[in-house]
GROMACS .gro file of C-alpha atoms in nm:
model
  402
    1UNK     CA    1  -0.863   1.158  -0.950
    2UNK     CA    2  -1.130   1.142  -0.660
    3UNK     CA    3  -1.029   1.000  -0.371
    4UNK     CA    4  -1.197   0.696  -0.228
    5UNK     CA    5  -1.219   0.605   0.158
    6UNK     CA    6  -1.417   0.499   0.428
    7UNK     CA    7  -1.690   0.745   0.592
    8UNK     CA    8  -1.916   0.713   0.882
    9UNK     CA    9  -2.281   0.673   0.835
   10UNK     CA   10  -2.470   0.925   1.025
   11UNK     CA   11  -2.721   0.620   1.080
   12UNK     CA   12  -2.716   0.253   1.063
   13UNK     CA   13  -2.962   0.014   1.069
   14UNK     CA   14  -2.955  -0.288   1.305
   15UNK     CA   15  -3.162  -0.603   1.283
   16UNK     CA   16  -3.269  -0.760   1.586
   17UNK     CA   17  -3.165  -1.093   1.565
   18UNK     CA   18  -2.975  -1.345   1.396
   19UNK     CA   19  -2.932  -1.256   1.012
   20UNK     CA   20  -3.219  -1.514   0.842
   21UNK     CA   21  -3.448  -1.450   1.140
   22UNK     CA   22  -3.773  -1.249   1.097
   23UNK     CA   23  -3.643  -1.001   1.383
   24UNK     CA   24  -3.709  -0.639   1.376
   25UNK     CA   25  -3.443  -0.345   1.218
   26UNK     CA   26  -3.415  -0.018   1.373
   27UNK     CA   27  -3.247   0.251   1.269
   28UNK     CA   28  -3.034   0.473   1.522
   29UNK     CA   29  -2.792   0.717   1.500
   30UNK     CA   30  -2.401   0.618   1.427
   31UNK     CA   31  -2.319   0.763   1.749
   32UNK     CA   32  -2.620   0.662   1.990
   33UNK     CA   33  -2.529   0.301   1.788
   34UNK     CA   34  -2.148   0.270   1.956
   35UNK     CA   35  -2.298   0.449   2.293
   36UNK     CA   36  -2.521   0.153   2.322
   37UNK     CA   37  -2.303  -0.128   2.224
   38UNK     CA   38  -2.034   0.035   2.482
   39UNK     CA   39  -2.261   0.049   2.741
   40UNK     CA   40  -2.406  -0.312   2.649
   41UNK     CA   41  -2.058  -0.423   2.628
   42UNK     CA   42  -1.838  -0.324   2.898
   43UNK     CA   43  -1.823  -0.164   3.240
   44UNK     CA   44  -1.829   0.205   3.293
   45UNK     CA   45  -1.653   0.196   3.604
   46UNK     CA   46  -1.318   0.116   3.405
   47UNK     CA   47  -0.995   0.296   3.367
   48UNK     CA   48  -1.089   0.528   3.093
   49UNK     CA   49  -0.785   0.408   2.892
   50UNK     CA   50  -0.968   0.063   2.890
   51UNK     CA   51  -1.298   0.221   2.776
   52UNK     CA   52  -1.116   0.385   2.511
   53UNK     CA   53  -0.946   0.104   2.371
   54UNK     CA   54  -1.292  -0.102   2.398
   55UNK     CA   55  -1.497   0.159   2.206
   56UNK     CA   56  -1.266   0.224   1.933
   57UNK     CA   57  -1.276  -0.155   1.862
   58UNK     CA   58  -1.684  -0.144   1.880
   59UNK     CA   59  -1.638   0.161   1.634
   60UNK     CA   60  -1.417  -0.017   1.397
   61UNK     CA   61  -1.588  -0.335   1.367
   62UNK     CA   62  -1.913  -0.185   1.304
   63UNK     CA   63  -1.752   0.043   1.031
   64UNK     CA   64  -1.612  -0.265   0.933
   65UNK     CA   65  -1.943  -0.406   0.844
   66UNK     CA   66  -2.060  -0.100   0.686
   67UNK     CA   67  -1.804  -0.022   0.446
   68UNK     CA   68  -1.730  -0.390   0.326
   69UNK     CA   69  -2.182  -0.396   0.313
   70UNK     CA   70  -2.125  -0.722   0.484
   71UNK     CA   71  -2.486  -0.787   0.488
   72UNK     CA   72  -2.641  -0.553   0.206
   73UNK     CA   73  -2.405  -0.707  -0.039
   74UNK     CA   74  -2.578  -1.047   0.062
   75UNK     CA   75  -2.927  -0.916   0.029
   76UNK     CA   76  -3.005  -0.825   0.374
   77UNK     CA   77  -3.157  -0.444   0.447
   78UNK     CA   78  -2.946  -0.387   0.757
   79UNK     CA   79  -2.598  -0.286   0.781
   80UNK     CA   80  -2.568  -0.538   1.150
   81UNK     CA   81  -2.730  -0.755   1.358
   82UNK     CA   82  -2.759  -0.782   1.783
   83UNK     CA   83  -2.674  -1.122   1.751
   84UNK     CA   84  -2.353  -1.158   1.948
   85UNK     CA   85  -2.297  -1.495   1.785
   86UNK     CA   86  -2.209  -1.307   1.463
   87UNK     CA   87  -2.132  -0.910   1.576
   88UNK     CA   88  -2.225  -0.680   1.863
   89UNK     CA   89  -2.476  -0.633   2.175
   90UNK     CA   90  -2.754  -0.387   2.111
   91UNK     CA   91  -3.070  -0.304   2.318
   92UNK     CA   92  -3.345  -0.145   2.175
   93UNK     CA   93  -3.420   0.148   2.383
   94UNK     CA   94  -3.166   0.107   2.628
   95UNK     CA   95  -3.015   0.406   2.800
   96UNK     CA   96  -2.626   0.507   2.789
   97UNK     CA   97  -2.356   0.575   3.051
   98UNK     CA   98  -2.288   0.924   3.112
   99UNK     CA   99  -1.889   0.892   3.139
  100UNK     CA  100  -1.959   0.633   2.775
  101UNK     CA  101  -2.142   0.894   2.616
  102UNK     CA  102  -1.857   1.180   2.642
  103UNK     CA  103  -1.603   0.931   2.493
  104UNK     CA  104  -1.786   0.817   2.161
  105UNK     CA  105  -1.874   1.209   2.108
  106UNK     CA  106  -1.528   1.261   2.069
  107UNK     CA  107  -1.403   0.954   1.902
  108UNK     CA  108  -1.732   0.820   1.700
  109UNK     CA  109  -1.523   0.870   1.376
  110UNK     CA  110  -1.232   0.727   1.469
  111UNK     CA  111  -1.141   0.379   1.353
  112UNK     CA  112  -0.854   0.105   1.328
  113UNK     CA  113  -0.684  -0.023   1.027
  114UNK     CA  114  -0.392  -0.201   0.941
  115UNK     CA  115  -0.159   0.009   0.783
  116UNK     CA  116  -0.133  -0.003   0.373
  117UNK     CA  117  -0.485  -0.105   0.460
  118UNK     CA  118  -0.809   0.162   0.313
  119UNK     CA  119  -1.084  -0.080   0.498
  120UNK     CA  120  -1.177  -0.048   0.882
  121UNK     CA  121  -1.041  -0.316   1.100
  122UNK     CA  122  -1.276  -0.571   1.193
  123UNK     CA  123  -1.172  -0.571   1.540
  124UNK     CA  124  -1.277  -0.911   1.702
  125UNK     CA  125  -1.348  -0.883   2.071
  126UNK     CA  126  -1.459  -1.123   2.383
  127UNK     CA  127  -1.512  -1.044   2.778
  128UNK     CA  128  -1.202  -1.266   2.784
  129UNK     CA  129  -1.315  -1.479   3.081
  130UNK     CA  130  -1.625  -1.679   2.969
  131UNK     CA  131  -1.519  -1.691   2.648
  132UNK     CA  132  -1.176  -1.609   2.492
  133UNK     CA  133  -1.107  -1.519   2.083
  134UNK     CA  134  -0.839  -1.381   1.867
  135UNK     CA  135  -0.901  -1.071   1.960
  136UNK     CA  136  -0.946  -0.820   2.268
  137UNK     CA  137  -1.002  -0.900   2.561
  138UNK     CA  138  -1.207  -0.689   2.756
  139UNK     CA  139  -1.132  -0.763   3.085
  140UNK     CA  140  -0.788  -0.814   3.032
  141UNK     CA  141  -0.787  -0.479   2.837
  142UNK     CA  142  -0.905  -0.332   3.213
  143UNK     CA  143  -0.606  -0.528   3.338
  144UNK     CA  144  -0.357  -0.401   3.137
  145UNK     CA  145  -0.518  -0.037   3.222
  146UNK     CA  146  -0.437  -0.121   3.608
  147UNK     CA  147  -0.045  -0.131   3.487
  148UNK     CA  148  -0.095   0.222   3.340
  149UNK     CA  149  -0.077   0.117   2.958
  150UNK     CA  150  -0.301   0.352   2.729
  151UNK     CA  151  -0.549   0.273   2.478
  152UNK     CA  152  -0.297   0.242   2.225
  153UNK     CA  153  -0.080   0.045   2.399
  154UNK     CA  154  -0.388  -0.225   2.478
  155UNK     CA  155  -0.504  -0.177   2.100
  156UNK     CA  156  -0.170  -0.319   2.006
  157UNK     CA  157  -0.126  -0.584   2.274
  158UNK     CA  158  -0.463  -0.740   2.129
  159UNK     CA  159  -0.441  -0.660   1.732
  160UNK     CA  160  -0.052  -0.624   1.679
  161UNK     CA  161   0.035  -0.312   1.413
  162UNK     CA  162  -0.230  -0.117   1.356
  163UNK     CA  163  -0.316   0.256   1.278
  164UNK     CA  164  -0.599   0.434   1.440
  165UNK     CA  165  -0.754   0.707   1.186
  166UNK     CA  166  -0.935   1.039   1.358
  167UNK     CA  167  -1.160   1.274   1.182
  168UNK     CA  168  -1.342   1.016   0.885
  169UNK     CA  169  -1.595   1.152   0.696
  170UNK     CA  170  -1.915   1.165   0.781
  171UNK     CA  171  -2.217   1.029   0.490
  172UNK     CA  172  -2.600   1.018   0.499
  173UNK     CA  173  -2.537   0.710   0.287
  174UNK     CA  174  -2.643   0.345   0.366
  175UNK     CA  175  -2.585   0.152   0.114
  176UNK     CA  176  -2.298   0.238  -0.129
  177UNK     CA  177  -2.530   0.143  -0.487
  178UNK     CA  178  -2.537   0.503  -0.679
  179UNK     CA  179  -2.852   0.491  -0.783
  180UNK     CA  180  -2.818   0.482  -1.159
  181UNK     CA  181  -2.639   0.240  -1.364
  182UNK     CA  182  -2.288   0.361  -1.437
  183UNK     CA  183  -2.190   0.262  -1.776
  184UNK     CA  184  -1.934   0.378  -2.081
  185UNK     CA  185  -1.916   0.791  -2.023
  186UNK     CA  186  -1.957   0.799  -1.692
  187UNK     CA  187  -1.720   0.935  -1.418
  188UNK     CA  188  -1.697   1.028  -1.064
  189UNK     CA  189  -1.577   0.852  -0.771
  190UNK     CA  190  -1.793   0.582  -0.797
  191UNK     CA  191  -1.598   0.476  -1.163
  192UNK     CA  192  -1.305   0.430  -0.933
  193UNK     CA  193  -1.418   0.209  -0.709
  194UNK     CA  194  -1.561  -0.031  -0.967
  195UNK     CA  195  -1.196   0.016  -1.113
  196UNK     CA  196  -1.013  -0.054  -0.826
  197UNK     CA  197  -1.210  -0.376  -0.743
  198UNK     CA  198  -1.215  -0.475  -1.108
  199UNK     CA  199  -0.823  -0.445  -1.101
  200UNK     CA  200  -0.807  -0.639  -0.812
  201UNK     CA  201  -1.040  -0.945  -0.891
  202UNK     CA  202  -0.846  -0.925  -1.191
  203UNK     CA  203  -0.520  -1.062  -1.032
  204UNK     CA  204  -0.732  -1.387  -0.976
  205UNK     CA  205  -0.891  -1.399  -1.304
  206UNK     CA  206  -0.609  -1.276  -1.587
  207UNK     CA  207  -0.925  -1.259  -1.829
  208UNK     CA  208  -1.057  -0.975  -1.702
  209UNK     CA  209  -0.827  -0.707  -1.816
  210UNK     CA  210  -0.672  -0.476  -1.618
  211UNK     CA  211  -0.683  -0.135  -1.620
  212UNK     CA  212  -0.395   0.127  -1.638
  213UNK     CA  213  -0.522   0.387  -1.477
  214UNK     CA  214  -0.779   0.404  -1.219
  215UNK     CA  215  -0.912   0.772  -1.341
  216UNK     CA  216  -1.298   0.780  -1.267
  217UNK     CA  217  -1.359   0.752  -1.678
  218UNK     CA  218  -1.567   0.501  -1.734
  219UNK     CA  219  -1.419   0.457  -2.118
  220UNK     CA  220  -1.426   0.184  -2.375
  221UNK     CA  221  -1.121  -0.059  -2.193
  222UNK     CA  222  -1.360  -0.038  -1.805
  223UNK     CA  223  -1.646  -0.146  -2.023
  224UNK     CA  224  -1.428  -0.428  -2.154
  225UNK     CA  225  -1.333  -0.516  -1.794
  226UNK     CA  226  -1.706  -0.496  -1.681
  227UNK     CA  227  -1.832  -0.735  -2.011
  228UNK     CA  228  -1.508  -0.963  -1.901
  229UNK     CA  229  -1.628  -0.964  -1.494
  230UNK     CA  230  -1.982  -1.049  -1.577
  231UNK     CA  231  -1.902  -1.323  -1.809
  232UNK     CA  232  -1.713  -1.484  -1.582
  233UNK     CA  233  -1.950  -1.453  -1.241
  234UNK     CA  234  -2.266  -1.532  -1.464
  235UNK     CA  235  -2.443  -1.193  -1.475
  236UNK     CA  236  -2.614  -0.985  -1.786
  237UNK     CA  237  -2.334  -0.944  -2.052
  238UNK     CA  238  -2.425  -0.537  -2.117
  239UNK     CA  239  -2.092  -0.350  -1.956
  240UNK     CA  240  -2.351  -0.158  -1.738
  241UNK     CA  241  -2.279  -0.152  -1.379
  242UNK     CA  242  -2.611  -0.191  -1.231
  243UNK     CA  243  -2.745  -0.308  -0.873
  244UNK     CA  244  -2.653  -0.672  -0.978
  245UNK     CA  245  -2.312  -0.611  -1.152
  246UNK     CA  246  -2.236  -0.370  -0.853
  247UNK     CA  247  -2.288  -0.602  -0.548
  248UNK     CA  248  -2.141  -0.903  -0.708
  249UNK     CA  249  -1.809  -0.698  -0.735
  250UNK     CA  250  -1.865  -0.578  -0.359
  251UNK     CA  251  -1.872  -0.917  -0.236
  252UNK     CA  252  -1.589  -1.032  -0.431
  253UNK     CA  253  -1.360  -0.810  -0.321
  254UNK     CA  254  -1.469  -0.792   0.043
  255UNK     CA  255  -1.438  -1.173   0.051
  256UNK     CA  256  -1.010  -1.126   0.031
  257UNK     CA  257  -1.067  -0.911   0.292
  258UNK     CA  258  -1.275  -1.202   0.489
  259UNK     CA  259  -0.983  -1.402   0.382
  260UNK     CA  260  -0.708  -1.245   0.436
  261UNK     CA  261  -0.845  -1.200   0.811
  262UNK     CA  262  -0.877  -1.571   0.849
  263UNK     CA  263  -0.530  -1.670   0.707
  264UNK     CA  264  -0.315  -1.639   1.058
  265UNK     CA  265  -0.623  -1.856   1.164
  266UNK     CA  266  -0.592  -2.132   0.980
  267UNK     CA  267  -0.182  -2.205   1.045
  268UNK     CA  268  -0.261  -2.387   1.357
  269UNK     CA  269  -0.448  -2.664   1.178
  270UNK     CA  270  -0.055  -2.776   0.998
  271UNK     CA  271  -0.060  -3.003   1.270
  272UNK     CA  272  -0.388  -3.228   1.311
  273UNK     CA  273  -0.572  -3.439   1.099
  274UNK     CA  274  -0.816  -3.374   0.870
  275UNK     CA  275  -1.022  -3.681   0.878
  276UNK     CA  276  -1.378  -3.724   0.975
  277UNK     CA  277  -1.395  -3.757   1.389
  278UNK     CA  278  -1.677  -3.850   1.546
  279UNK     CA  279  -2.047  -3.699   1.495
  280UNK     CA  280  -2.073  -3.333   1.572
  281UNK     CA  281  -2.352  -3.189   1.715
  282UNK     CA  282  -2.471  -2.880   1.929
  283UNK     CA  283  -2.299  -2.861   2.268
  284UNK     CA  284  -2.010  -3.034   2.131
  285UNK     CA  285  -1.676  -2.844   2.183
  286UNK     CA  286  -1.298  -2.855   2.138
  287UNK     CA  287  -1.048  -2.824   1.862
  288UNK     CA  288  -1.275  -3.047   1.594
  289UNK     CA  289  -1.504  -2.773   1.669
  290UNK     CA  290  -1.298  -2.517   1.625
  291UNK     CA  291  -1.181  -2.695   1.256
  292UNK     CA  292  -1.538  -2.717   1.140
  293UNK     CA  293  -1.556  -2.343   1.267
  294UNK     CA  294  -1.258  -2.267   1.062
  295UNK     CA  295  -1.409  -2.453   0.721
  296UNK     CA  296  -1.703  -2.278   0.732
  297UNK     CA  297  -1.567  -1.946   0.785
  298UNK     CA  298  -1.377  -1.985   0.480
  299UNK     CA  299  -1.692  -2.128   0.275
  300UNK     CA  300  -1.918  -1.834   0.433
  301UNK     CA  301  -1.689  -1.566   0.212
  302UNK     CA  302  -1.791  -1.757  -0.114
  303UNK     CA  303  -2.111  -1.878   0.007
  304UNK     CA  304  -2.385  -1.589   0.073
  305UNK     CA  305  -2.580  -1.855   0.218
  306UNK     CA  306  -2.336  -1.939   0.495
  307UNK     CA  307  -2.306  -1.651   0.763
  308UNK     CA  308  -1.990  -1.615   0.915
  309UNK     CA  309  -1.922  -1.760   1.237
  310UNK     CA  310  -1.685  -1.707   1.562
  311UNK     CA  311  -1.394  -1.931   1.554
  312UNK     CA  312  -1.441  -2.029   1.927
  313UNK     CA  313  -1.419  -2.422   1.952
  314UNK     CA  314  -1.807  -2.425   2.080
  315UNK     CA  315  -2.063  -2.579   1.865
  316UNK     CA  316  -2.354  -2.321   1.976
  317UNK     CA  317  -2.684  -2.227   1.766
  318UNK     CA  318  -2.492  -2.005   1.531
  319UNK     CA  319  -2.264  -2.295   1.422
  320UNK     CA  320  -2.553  -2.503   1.402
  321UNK     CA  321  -2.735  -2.250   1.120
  322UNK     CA  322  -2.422  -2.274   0.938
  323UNK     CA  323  -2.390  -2.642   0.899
  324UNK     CA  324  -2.764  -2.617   0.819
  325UNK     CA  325  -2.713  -2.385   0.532
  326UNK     CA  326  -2.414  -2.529   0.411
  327UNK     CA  327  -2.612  -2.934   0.421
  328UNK     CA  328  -2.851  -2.669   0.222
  329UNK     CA  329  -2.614  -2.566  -0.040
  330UNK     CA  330  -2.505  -2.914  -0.071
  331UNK     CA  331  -2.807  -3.090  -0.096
  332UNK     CA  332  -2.797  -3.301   0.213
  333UNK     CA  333  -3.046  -3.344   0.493
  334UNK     CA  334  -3.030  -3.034   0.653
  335UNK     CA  335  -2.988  -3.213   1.077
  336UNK     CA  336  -2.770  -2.945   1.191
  337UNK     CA  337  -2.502  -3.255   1.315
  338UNK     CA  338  -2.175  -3.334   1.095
  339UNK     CA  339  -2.168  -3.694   1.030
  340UNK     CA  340  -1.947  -3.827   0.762
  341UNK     CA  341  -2.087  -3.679   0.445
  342UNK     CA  342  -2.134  -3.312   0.585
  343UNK     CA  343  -1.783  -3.315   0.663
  344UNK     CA  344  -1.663  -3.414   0.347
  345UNK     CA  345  -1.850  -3.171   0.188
  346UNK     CA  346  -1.737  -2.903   0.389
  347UNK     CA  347  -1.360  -3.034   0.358
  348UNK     CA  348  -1.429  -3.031  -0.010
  349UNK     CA  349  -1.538  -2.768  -0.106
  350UNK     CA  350  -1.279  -2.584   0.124
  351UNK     CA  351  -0.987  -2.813  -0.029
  352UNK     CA  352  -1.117  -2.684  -0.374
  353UNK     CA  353  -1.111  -2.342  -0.219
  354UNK     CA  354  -0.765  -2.358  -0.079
  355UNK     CA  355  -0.628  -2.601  -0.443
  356UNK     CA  356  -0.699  -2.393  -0.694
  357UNK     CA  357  -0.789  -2.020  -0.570
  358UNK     CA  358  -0.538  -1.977  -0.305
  359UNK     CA  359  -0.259  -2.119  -0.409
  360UNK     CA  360   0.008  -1.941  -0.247
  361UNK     CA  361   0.077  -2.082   0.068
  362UNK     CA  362   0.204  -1.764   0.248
  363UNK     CA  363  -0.176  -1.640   0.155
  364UNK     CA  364  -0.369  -1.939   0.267
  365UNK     CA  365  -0.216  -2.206   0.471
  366UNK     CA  366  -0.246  -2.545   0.291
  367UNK     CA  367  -0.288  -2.871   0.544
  368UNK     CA  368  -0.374  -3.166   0.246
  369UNK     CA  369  -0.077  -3.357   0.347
  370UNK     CA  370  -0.217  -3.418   0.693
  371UNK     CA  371  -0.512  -3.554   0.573
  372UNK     CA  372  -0.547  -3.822   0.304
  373UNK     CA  373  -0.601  -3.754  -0.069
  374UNK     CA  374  -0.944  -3.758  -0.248
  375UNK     CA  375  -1.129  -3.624  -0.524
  376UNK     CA  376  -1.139  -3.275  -0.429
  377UNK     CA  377  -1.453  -3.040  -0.526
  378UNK     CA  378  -1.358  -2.743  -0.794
  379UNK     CA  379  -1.739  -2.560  -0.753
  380UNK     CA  380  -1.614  -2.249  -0.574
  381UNK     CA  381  -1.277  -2.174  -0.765
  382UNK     CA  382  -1.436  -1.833  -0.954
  383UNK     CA  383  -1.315  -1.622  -0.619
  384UNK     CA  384  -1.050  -1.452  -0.569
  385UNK     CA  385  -0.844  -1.524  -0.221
  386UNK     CA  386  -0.544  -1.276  -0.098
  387UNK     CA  387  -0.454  -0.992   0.088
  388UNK     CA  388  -0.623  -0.649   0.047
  389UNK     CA  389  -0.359  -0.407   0.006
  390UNK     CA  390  -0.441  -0.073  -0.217
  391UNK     CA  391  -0.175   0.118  -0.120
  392UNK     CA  392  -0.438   0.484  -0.158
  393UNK     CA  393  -0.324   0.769  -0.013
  394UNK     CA  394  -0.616   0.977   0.223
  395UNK     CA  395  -0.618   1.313   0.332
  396UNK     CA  396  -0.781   1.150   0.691
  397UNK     CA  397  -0.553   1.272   0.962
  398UNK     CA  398  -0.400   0.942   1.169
  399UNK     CA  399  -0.332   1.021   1.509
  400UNK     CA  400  -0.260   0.847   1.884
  401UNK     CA  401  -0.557   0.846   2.068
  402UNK     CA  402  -0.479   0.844   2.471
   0.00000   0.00000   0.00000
């Protein structure tokens, strides 16, 4: 059976702006990419187990983005954006830091992941004294280089268990699409990953049936599993796997992923209420901010519309564009504030989310009895919503990197 894993592009293409603006892309190098992020990001005079530890998680979230097509699976030609509100720093043209430079030549293919995990870590970071996040801290990561730990040592005081993978493959691929429809007598590698995301949707939705054997054949019982998938999610009935078929399964089974990364998030709203506070507006901040935050993160991974959002308790212009595009989706003046019937839209649809998709509440915390009941919206309950775990086996050496 071919084996399926992650690879690193040898370009990728950033856009130079927020995701909906009319910004520039440019395309750079993988490499030259992390280079300028690192030396956008963080200081080069730091202890070089800090720098290590900071560029792997640069490297892994960008892969991140890449192999779950983030933003090609939502119709966007760019695999990331500059926007620090919703990834990385980039400057076009920008030079690099000698001392930078060496390190991402040797580890530019290098990654984290969570083990029984296939997809990169997306490994959430902030400079950790302005602004603080569930992630790394990059000051304190210099810190904790002062007291002689090494990169893996920081990697795992920040992200908890995870694996770092050396020595990915490296694709002249951008988007993952092969070009031509796949449909009944086809096989190759690319059968098995509609297979393997066709199994797992499938858990969610028993009416697509599953498959036995994830082989690369695209026989007569995938077909049946394709016909069943694009019944369901409202696309051309043909079994073909085309563009449309193909990124509709992408972002289906990248949203558990989005999920699954937001579910240790969401158990510290158990405890507060879920009623309608005051208005929210830009330049508001707190925990109610951080709840909306939290809402619309969730809605964002069943919601193309809605781009994902740092969970950081500050209602800034990237919170703002969400509650604009989610007032869109519902068909309510689109002010950018939360007054009464924003928020209960966006609680919801997220109720309906969390009652009837994610019912298991070790997968998705559950927080109705805190709030009082209502007629709760069922429009987003064709997604699926738990963890990502494929189990696959990859040749891809995993080593300590020091």
């Amino acid at each position: 059976m071919p084996t399926v894993i992650p690879y690193v592009p040898q370009r990728i293409t950033v856009h130079l702006g927020v995701p909906s603006s009319y910004a520039a892309n440019v395309t750079v190098s993988f490499s030259d990419y992390v280079k300028n992020v690192a030396s956008s990001e963080i200081y080069p005079t730091w202890e070089e187990s800090a720098l290590r530890a900071n560029i792997l998680a640069i490297i892994s979230y960008a892969l991140n983005r890449v192999y779950t097509e983030f933003y090609r699976s939502r119709g966007y030609d760019f695999e990331i954006t500059n926007s620090t509100a919703y990834d990385q720093a980039f400057v076009n043209g920008r030079s690099f830091f000698e001392n930078i430079t060496r390190i991402v030549d040797e580890i530019f293919n290098s990654y984290l992941r969570r083990p029984g995990f296939v997809e990169p870590l997306a490994a959430k970071f902030c400079n950790g004294t302005t602004v603080t996040c569930e992630g790394l801290s990059q000051w304190g990561s210099q810190n904790l280089a002062l007291q002689g730990y090494n990169s893996t040592q920081i990697l795992r005081n920040y992200y908890g268990n995870v694996e770092i993978v050396s020595n990915a493959p490296i694709r002249n691929i951008t988007a993952s699409y092969p070009g031509t429809p796949l449909r009944l007598g086809s096989s190759g590698a690319n059968v098995v990953v509609i297979q393997v995301e066709l199994n797992r949707i499938s858990q969610n939705y028993p009416a697509i049936p599953k498959l036995a054997a994830t082989d690369g054949i695209f026989g007569s019982r995938t077909e049946a599993s394709v016909r069943a998938f694009q019944q369901i999610f409202s696309l051309s009935v043909d079994g073909i796997v085309g563009p449309a078929t193909w990124y509709a399964l992408v972002r289906l089974y990248t949203a558990v992923t989005a999920l699954s990364e937001l579910r240790s998030e969401g158990q510290r709203y158990y405890s507060i209420s879920w009623e309608y506070p005051d208005p929210l507006q830009e330049g508001d901040s707190g925990e109610k901010i951080r709840h909306l935050q939290y809402m619309l993160s969730v809605l964002s991974a069943y919601i193309p519309s809605i781009t994902p959002i740092q969970i950081d308790g500050i209602f800034g212009p990237a919170t703002k564009d969400a509650v604009i595009a989610a007032q869109r989706w519902f068909g309510l003046p689109e002010t950018g504030e939360v007054d009464d019937p924003t928020w209960e839209e966006i609680y919801d649809q997220f109720a309906g989310i969390e009652n009837t998709s994610l019912r298991d509440p070790e997968d998705f915390p559950t927080a109705r009895s805190s709030r009082a009941q209502g007629t709760q919206s069922t429009t987003l309950t064709q997604f699926p919503g738990a963890d990502l775990q494929l189990g696959q086996q990859d040749p891809i050496r995993q080593e300590v990197i020091r």
